[in-house]
PDB file of C-alpha atoms and ligand atoms in Angstrom:
ATOM      1  CA  MET W   2       4.050   5.771   8.688  1.00 92.00           C
ATOM      2  CA  THR W   3       0.963   7.662   7.986  1.00 96.00           C
ATOM      3  CA  GLN W   4      -2.171   5.700   6.263  1.00 95.00           C
ATOM      4  CA  ASP W   5      -1.249   8.370   3.232  1.00 97.00           C
ATOM      5  CA  GLU W   6       2.129   7.100   3.321  1.00 97.00           C
ATOM      6  CA  LEU W   7       1.000   3.721   3.273  1.00 98.00           C
ATOM      7  CA  LYS W   8      -1.387   4.285   0.563  1.00 98.00           C
ATOM      8  CA  GLN W   9       1.409   5.771  -2.080  1.00 98.00           C
ATOM      9  CA  ALA W  10       3.561   2.625  -1.131  1.00 98.00           C
ATOM     10  CA  VAL W  11       1.240   0.431  -2.068  1.00 98.00           C
ATOM     11  CA  ALA W  12       0.468   2.667  -5.051  1.00 98.00           C
ATOM     12  CA  LYS W  13       4.112   2.317  -6.171  1.00 98.00           C
ATOM     13  CA  ALA W  14       3.847  -1.857  -5.947  1.00 98.00           C
ATOM     14  CA  ALA W  15       0.525  -1.956  -7.916  1.00 98.00           C
ATOM     15  CA  ALA W  16       2.843   0.437 -11.336  1.00 98.00           C
ATOM     16  CA  ASP W  17       5.266  -2.085 -10.966  1.00 98.00           C
ATOM     17  CA  TYR W  18       3.590  -4.415 -11.434  1.00 98.00           C
ATOM     18  CA  VAL W  19       1.955  -3.228 -13.835  1.00 98.00           C
ATOM     19  CA  ALA W  20       5.681  -2.354 -16.378  1.00 97.00           C
ATOM     20  CA  ALA W  21       6.581  -5.800 -14.674  1.00 97.00           C
ATOM     21  CA  ASN W  22       3.715  -7.793 -15.985  1.00 96.00           C
ATOM     22  CA  VAL W  23       1.548  -6.549 -18.208  1.00 96.00           C
ATOM     23  CA  PRO W  24       2.468  -6.420 -21.644  1.00 96.00           C
ATOM     24  CA  PRO W  25       2.833  -3.374 -22.750  1.00 96.00           C
ATOM     25  CA  GLY W  26       0.218  -1.803 -25.156  1.00 95.00           C
ATOM     26  CA  SER W  27      -2.419  -3.455 -22.480  1.00 97.00           C
ATOM     27  CA  ILE W  28      -5.990  -1.525 -21.534  1.00 98.00           C
ATOM     28  CA  VAL W  29      -5.494  -1.215 -17.466  1.00 98.00           C
ATOM     29  CA  GLY W  30      -8.881  -0.661 -15.377  1.00 98.00           C
ATOM     30  CA  VAL W  31      -8.988   2.127 -12.815  1.00 98.00           C
ATOM     31  CA  GLY W  32     -10.718   1.547  -9.809  1.00 98.00           C
ATOM     32  CA  THR W  33     -11.838   4.589  -7.325  1.00 98.00           C
ATOM     33  CA  GLY W  34     -10.419   5.654  -4.279  1.00 98.00           C
ATOM     34  CA  SER W  35      -8.268   7.676  -2.186  1.00 98.00           C
ATOM     35  CA  THR W  36      -5.995   4.523  -3.060  1.00 98.00           C
ATOM     36  CA  ALA W  37      -6.446   4.710  -6.566  1.00 98.00           C
ATOM     37  CA  ASN W  38      -5.856   7.713  -6.825  1.00 98.00           C
ATOM     38  CA  PHE W  39      -2.073   6.941  -5.612  1.00 98.00           C
ATOM     39  CA  PHE W  40      -2.030   4.302  -8.457  1.00 98.00           C
ATOM     40  CA  ILE W  41      -3.247   6.893 -11.321  1.00 98.00           C
ATOM     41  CA  ASP W  42      -0.083   9.577 -10.400  1.00 98.00           C
ATOM     42  CA  GLU W  43       1.918   6.123 -10.409  1.00 98.00           C
ATOM     43  CA  LEU W  44       0.163   5.053 -13.612  1.00 98.00           C
ATOM     44  CA  ALA W  45       1.250   8.887 -14.728  1.00 98.00           C
ATOM     45  CA  LYS W  46       4.709   8.030 -14.898  1.00 98.00           C
ATOM     46  CA  ILE W  47       4.647   4.260 -16.432  1.00 97.00           C
ATOM     47  CA  LYS W  48       2.301   5.808 -19.151  1.00 97.00           C
ATOM     48  CA  ASP W  49       3.440   4.785 -22.152  1.00 96.00           C
ATOM     49  CA  ARG W  50       3.854   1.535 -21.994  1.00 95.00           C
ATOM     50  CA  VAL W  51       0.097   1.140 -21.989  1.00 97.00           C
ATOM     51  CA  ALA W  52      -2.432   1.484 -24.767  1.00 97.00           C
ATOM     52  CA  ALA W  53      -5.264   3.297 -23.125  1.00 98.00           C
ATOM     53  CA  THR W  54      -7.360   2.884 -19.173  1.00 98.00           C
ATOM     54  CA  VAL W  55     -11.325   1.731 -18.348  1.00 98.00           C
ATOM     55  CA  ALA W  56     -12.329   4.533 -15.531  1.00 98.00           C
ATOM     56  CA  SER W  57     -14.878   2.998 -12.950  1.00 98.00           C
ATOM     57  CA  SER W  58     -15.963   6.404 -12.482  1.00 98.00           C
ATOM     58  CA  GLU W  59     -16.318   9.780 -14.335  1.00 98.00           C
ATOM     59  CA  ALA W  60     -13.702  10.992 -10.998  1.00 98.00           C
ATOM     60  CA  THR W  61     -11.874   8.407 -11.922  1.00 98.00           C
ATOM     61  CA  LYS W  62     -12.062   9.898 -15.885  1.00 98.00           C
ATOM     62  CA  LYS W  63     -11.024  13.542 -14.746  1.00 98.00           C
ATOM     63  CA  ARG W  64      -7.814  12.185 -13.416  1.00 98.00           C
ATOM     64  CA  LEU W  65      -6.608   9.988 -15.592  1.00 98.00           C
ATOM     65  CA  GLU W  66      -7.345  12.572 -18.439  1.00 98.00           C
ATOM     66  CA  GLY W  67      -5.843  15.156 -16.091  1.00 98.00           C
ATOM     67  CA  HIS W  68      -2.428  13.228 -16.780  1.00 98.00           C
ATOM     68  CA  GLY W  69      -2.869  12.842 -20.145  1.00 98.00           C
ATOM     69  CA  ILE W  70      -4.016   9.088 -19.916  1.00 98.00           C
ATOM     70  CA  LYS W  71      -6.517   7.873 -22.490  1.00 98.00           C
ATOM     71  CA  VAL W  72      -9.431   6.689 -20.835  1.00 98.00           C
ATOM     72  CA  LEU W  73     -11.956   4.123 -23.383  1.00 98.00           C
ATOM     73  CA  ASP W  74     -15.428   3.220 -22.476  1.00 98.00           C
ATOM     74  CA  LEU W  75     -15.814  -0.487 -21.300  1.00 98.00           C
ATOM     75  CA  ASN W  76     -17.685  -0.930 -24.648  1.00 98.00           C
ATOM     76  CA  GLU W  77     -14.643  -0.681 -26.847  1.00 97.00           C
ATOM     77  CA  VAL W  78     -12.811  -3.194 -24.659  1.00 97.00           C
ATOM     78  CA  SER W  79     -13.018  -6.491 -25.363  1.00 94.00           C
ATOM     79  CA  ARG W  80      -9.330  -7.857 -23.236  1.00 94.00           C
ATOM     80  CA  MET W  81      -8.327  -6.121 -20.607  1.00 98.00           C
ATOM     81  CA  PRO W  82      -4.922  -7.630 -18.420  1.00 98.00           C
ATOM     82  CA  VAL W  83      -5.654  -6.185 -15.302  1.00 98.00           C
ATOM     83  CA  TYR W  84      -7.900  -3.740 -12.914  1.00 98.00           C
ATOM     84  CA  VAL W  85      -5.989  -1.582  -9.659  1.00 98.00           C
ATOM     85  CA  ASP W  86      -8.979  -0.384  -7.084  1.00 98.00           C
ATOM     86  CA  GLY W  87      -9.113  -0.428  -3.775  1.00 98.00           C
ATOM     87  CA  ALA W  88     -11.383  -1.986  -1.345  1.00 98.00           C
ATOM     88  CA  ASP W  89     -13.153  -0.912   2.194  1.00 98.00           C
ATOM     89  CA  GLU W  90     -12.564  -4.179   3.215  1.00 98.00           C
ATOM     90  CA  ILE W  91     -11.003  -6.919   2.521  1.00 98.00           C
ATOM     91  CA  THR W  92      -9.894 -10.748   3.867  1.00 98.00           C
ATOM     92  CA  ALA W  93      -7.328 -13.240   3.702  1.00 98.00           C
ATOM     93  CA  LYS W  94      -9.844 -14.920   0.707  1.00 98.00           C
ATOM     94  CA  LEU W  95      -9.660 -12.094  -1.424  1.00 98.00           C
ATOM     95  CA  GLU W  96     -14.020 -11.834  -0.258  1.00 98.00           C
ATOM     96  CA  MET W  97     -14.418  -7.675  -0.397  1.00 98.00           C
ATOM     97  CA  VAL W  98     -16.791  -5.063   0.765  1.00 98.00           C
ATOM     98  CA  LYS W  99     -16.112  -1.114  -2.076  1.00 98.00           C
ATOM     99  CA  GLY W 100     -17.404   1.122  -2.691  1.00 98.00           C
ATOM    100  CA  GLY W 101     -17.125   3.717   0.398  1.00 98.00           C
ATOM    101  CA  GLY W 102     -16.967   5.965  -2.097  1.00 97.00           C
ATOM    102  CA  GLY W 103     -19.911   4.464  -4.361  1.00 98.00           C
ATOM    103  CA  ALA W 104     -18.918   3.574  -8.127  1.00 98.00           C
ATOM    104  CA  LEU W 105     -19.524  -0.169  -6.539  1.00 98.00           C
ATOM    105  CA  THR W 106     -21.319  -0.630  -9.588  1.00 98.00           C
ATOM    106  CA  ARG W 107     -18.734   0.427 -12.964  1.00 98.00           C
ATOM    107  CA  GLU W 108     -16.436  -1.219  -9.996  1.00 98.00           C
ATOM    108  CA  LYS W 109     -18.228  -4.618  -9.945  1.00 98.00           C
ATOM    109  CA  ILE W 110     -18.329  -4.168 -14.392  1.00 98.00           C
ATOM    110  CA  VAL W 111     -15.044  -3.472 -15.123  1.00 98.00           C
ATOM    111  CA  ALA W 112     -13.965  -5.844 -12.389  1.00 98.00           C
ATOM    112  CA  ALA W 113     -15.789  -8.267 -14.762  1.00 98.00           C
ATOM    113  CA  VAL W 114     -14.116  -7.999 -17.784  1.00 98.00           C
ATOM    114  CA  ALA W 115     -10.109  -8.236 -16.177  1.00 98.00           C
ATOM    115  CA  ASP W 116      -8.324 -10.892 -16.886  1.00 98.00           C
ATOM    116  CA  ARG W 117      -7.361  -9.813 -12.744  1.00 98.00           C
ATOM    117  CA  PHE W 118      -8.304  -7.695 -10.153  1.00 98.00           C
ATOM    118  CA  VAL W 119      -5.244  -6.620  -8.721  1.00 98.00           C
ATOM    119  CA  CYS W 120      -6.368  -5.391  -5.165  1.00 98.00           C
ATOM    120  CA  VAL W 121      -4.399  -2.476  -2.999  1.00 98.00           C
ATOM    121  CA  CYS W 122      -4.599  -1.413   0.632  1.00 97.00           C
ATOM    122  CA  ASP W 123      -3.078  -0.121   3.672  1.00 96.00           C
ATOM    123  CA  GLN W 124      -2.862  -3.061   6.525  1.00 96.00           C
ATOM    124  CA  SER W 125      -5.728  -0.891   7.921  1.00 96.00           C
ATOM    125  CA  LYS W 126      -8.397  -2.995   5.610  1.00 98.00           C
ATOM    126  CA  LEU W 127      -7.768  -6.896   6.932  1.00 98.00           C
ATOM    127  CA  VAL W 128     -10.683  -8.228   8.631  1.00 98.00           C
ATOM    128  CA  GLY W 129     -11.283 -11.465   9.864  1.00 98.00           C
ATOM    129  CA  THR W 130     -15.471 -11.170   8.842  1.00 98.00           C
ATOM    130  CA  LEU W 131     -16.883  -8.347   6.687  1.00 98.00           C
ATOM    131  CA  GLY W 132     -19.691  -6.632   7.819  1.00 98.00           C
ATOM    132  CA  SER W 133     -18.299  -3.683  10.489  1.00 98.00           C
ATOM    133  CA  PHE W 134     -17.952  -1.640   7.285  1.00 98.00           C
ATOM    134  CA  PRO W 135     -22.213  -0.356   5.796  1.00 98.00           C
ATOM    135  CA  LEU W 136     -22.151  -2.818   3.249  1.00 98.00           C
ATOM    136  CA  PRO W 137     -22.752   0.093   0.457  1.00 98.00           C
ATOM    137  CA  VAL W 138     -26.143  -1.157  -1.638  1.00 98.00           C
ATOM    138  CA  GLU W 139     -26.911   0.685  -5.381  1.00 98.00           C
ATOM    139  CA  VAL W 140     -30.835   0.878  -5.906  1.00 98.00           C
ATOM    140  CA  ILE W 141     -33.105   2.203  -8.329  1.00 98.00           C
ATOM    141  CA  PRO W 142     -34.246   4.983  -7.262  1.00 98.00           C
ATOM    142  CA  MET W 143     -37.832   3.837  -6.325  1.00 98.00           C
ATOM    143  CA  ALA W 144     -36.971   1.031  -4.480  1.00 98.00           C
ATOM    144  CA  ARG W 145     -35.522   2.335  -2.529  1.00 98.00           C
ATOM    145  CA  ALA W 146     -38.707   1.874   1.295  1.00 98.00           C
ATOM    146  CA  TYR W 147     -38.848  -1.369  -0.656  1.00 98.00           C
ATOM    147  CA  VAL W 148     -34.859  -2.286  -0.696  1.00 98.00           C
ATOM    148  CA  ALA W 149     -34.882  -0.625   2.737  1.00 98.00           C
ATOM    149  CA  ARG W 150     -36.981  -3.388   3.542  1.00 98.00           C
ATOM    150  CA  GLU W 151     -36.281  -6.730   2.486  1.00 98.00           C
ATOM    151  CA  VAL W 152     -32.894  -5.833   3.386  1.00 98.00           C
ATOM    152  CA  GLU W 153     -33.369  -5.569   7.262  1.00 98.00           C
ATOM    153  CA  LYS W 154     -36.132  -8.560   6.788  1.00 98.00           C
ATOM    154  CA  LEU W 155     -31.992 -10.734   5.819  1.00 98.00           C
ATOM    155  CA  GLY W 156     -31.145  -8.656   9.540  1.00 98.00           C
ATOM    156  CA  GLY W 157     -29.074  -5.481   7.833  1.00 98.00           C
ATOM    157  CA  GLN W 158     -29.844  -1.860   9.789  1.00 98.00           C
ATOM    158  CA  PRO W 159     -30.315   0.069   5.523  1.00 98.00           C
ATOM    159  CA  LYS W 160     -29.171   3.818   6.366  1.00 98.00           C
ATOM    160  CA  LEU W 161     -29.738   6.438   3.180  1.00 98.00           C
ATOM    161  CA  ARG W 162     -26.344   7.865   2.363  1.00 98.00           C
ATOM    162  CA  GLU W 163     -27.526  11.677   1.871  1.00 98.00           C
ATOM    163  CA  GLY W 164     -26.904  13.855  -0.223  1.00 98.00           C
ATOM    164  CA  PHE W 165     -25.568  11.619  -2.993  1.00 98.00           C
ATOM    165  CA  VAL W 166     -26.644  10.237  -6.681  1.00 98.00           C
ATOM    166  CA  THR W 167     -24.068   7.547  -8.205  1.00 98.00           C
ATOM    167  CA  ASP W 168     -22.857   7.874 -10.997  1.00 98.00           C
ATOM    168  CA  ASN W 169     -25.879   5.956 -13.092  1.00 98.00           C
ATOM    169  CA  GLY W 170     -28.009   7.896 -11.308  1.00 98.00           C
ATOM    170  CA  ASN W 171     -29.163   6.340  -7.779  1.00 98.00           C
ATOM    171  CA  LEU W 172     -29.224   5.887  -4.227  1.00 98.00           C
ATOM    172  CA  ILE W 173     -26.656   4.542  -1.957  1.00 98.00           C
ATOM    173  CA  LEU W 174     -27.829   2.638   0.882  1.00 99.00           C
ATOM    174  CA  ASP W 175     -25.408   1.792   3.305  1.00 99.00           C
ATOM    175  CA  VAL W 176     -26.031  -1.670   5.113  1.00 98.00           C
ATOM    176  CA  HIS W 177     -25.115  -1.471   8.911  1.00 98.00           C
ATOM    177  CA  GLY W 178     -25.036  -4.461  11.385  1.00 98.00           C
ATOM    178  CA  LEU W 179     -23.866  -7.115   9.676  1.00 98.00           C
ATOM    179  CA  ALA W 180     -20.912  -9.974  10.488  1.00 98.00           C
ATOM    180  CA  ILE W 181     -21.307 -11.540   7.197  1.00 98.00           C
ATOM    181  CA  THR W 182     -20.109 -14.837   7.067  1.00 97.00           C
ATOM    182  CA  ASP W 183     -21.202 -16.784   3.970  1.00 98.00           C
ATOM    183  CA  PRO W 184     -19.845 -13.386   0.824  1.00 98.00           C
ATOM    184  CA  ALA W 185     -20.407 -15.453  -1.410  1.00 98.00           C
ATOM    185  CA  GLY W 186     -24.135 -16.093  -1.136  1.00 98.00           C
ATOM    186  CA  PHE W 187     -25.018 -13.058   0.660  1.00 98.00           C
ATOM    187  CA  GLU W 188     -23.855 -10.560  -2.578  1.00 98.00           C
ATOM    188  CA  THR W 189     -26.117 -13.094  -4.724  1.00 98.00           C
ATOM    189  CA  ARG W 190     -29.102 -13.172  -2.025  1.00 98.00           C
ATOM    190  CA  LEU W 191     -28.482  -8.811  -2.216  1.00 98.00           C
ATOM    191  CA  ASN W 192     -28.326  -8.669  -6.298  1.00 98.00           C
ATOM    192  CA  GLN W 193     -32.174 -10.991  -6.117  1.00 98.00           C
ATOM    193  CA  ILE W 194     -33.988  -8.244  -4.305  1.00 98.00           C
ATOM    194  CA  VAL W 195     -35.073  -6.188  -6.691  1.00 98.00           C
ATOM    195  CA  GLY W 196     -34.837  -2.647  -7.686  1.00 98.00           C
ATOM    196  CA  VAL W 197     -30.826  -3.018  -6.736  1.00 98.00           C
ATOM    197  CA  VAL W 198     -28.758  -2.896  -9.126  1.00 98.00           C
ATOM    198  CA  THR W 199     -25.236  -4.204  -7.026  1.00 98.00           C
ATOM    199  CA  ASN W 200     -24.664  -4.050  -3.793  1.00 98.00           C
ATOM    200  CA  GLY W 201     -20.308  -4.075  -3.135  1.00 98.00           C
ATOM    201  CA  LEU W 202     -20.455  -7.734  -1.650  1.00 98.00           C
ATOM    202  CA  PHE W 203     -16.837  -8.328  -4.458  1.00 98.00           C
ATOM    203  CA  ALA W 204     -17.062 -12.451  -3.310  1.00 98.00           C
ATOM    204  CA  CYS W 205     -18.849 -14.168  -6.323  1.00 98.00           C
ATOM    205  CA  ARG W 206     -15.960 -12.504  -7.978  1.00 97.00           C
ATOM    206  CA  GLY W 207     -12.565 -10.883  -5.447  1.00 98.00           C
ATOM    207  CA  ALA W 208      -9.387 -10.521  -6.142  1.00 98.00           C
ATOM    208  CA  ASP W 209      -6.768 -12.065  -7.170  1.00 98.00           C
ATOM    209  CA  LEU W 210      -4.360 -11.310  -5.854  1.00 98.00           C
ATOM    210  CA  LEU W 211      -3.556  -8.155  -2.214  1.00 98.00           C
ATOM    211  CA  LEU W 212      -1.660  -6.326  -2.280  1.00 98.00           C
ATOM    212  CA  LEU W 213      -1.198  -5.282   1.674  1.00 98.00           C
ATOM    213  CA  ALA W 214       0.838  -1.646   3.002  1.00 98.00           C
ATOM    214  CA  THR W 215       2.594  -2.474   6.056  1.00 97.00           C
ATOM    215  CA  PRO W 216       5.131  -0.288   8.268  1.00 97.00           C
ATOM    216  CA  ASP W 217       7.444  -3.265   7.121  1.00 97.00           C
ATOM    217  CA  GLY W 218       7.165  -3.244   3.281  1.00 97.00           C
ATOM    218  CA  VAL W 219       4.283  -4.350   1.354  1.00 98.00           C
ATOM    219  CA  ARG W 220       3.075  -8.105   0.856  1.00 98.00           C
ATOM    220  CA  SER W 221       1.850  -9.280  -1.436  1.00 98.00           C
ATOM    221  CA  MET W 222      -1.502 -12.082  -0.579  1.00 98.00           C
ATOM    222  CA  THR W 223      -3.000 -14.700  -3.410  1.00 97.00           C
ATOM    223  CA  ARG W 224      -6.113 -16.997  -2.350  1.00 88.00           C
TER     224      ARG W 224
HETATM  225  C1  LIG D 318     -14.927   3.038  -4.412  1.00 92.24           C
HETATM  226  C2  LIG D 318     -14.537   2.363  -3.541  1.00 92.24           C
HETATM  227  C3  LIG D 318     -13.032   2.713  -2.225  1.00 92.24           C
HETATM  228  O1  LIG D 318     -12.518   1.345  -3.726  1.00 92.24           O
HETATM  229  C4  LIG D 318     -12.422   2.100  -1.231  1.00 92.24           C
HETATM  230  O2  LIG D 318     -13.910   2.884  -0.972  1.00 92.24           O
HETATM  231  C5  LIG D 318     -11.605   2.089  -1.187  1.00 92.24           C
HETATM  232  O3  LIG D 318     -11.345   4.092  -0.673  1.00 92.24           O
HETATM  233  P1  LIG D 318     -10.068   3.995   0.070  1.00 92.24           P
HETATM  234  O4  LIG D 318      -8.713   3.578  -0.985  1.00 92.24           O
HETATM  235  O5  LIG D 318     -10.141   5.953  -0.615  1.00 92.24           O
HETATM  236  O6  LIG D 318      -9.909   3.572   1.214  1.00 92.24           O
HETATM  237  O7  LIG D 318     -15.106   0.573  -3.356  1.00 92.24           O
HETATM  238  O8  LIG D 318     -16.455   2.885  -4.284  1.00 92.24           O
END
């Protein structure tokens, strides 16, 4: 199976999960990236079961609306049973690195409101230790150089994502050279650097369910 076929399979499994577990008329949080895009296309097939969605990026909002799916501002929503999104890396403890698409801050905010985070990945994303994928850190533009120096003190090699501005008008430093043994501690430590908006570690609030696509089928994993 190709990687796209695996993503397609896991996206279908996530839509089945929504249809089976989310009360009709609920609001669903939707992530960003190629796997999330496959999920949006599957969600479109069951859109009558969903009252509306909340999008984690402008790109996701556009794709949802393109399917005729209603998208709400998060401030209008107090209850969301599920958030579905991909990841760049995930461990068996369901701690993740996210933000390859640069949407990490909105993803973390929408996930915070949801009761459950369902992560959808192909098997290449499952790792023993987080950090081989460069860790994205969203920074306020005037703090870019300061944050880079502070990240170096923590052992990382930050690299500005050239030509990229987030939906929030900020910059991304991709931090190379990490082997993250304490994901929740490192997530908290990075967020204490003044000028950091947030970082792509999702460990303090990890996923609740991983749907992992393998050539033998979609596996369900919980913590
Ligand atoms: C975007 C993300 C994505 O979930 C992550 O990059 C995985 O993307 P893909 O499904 O394309 O592999 O965090 O900010």
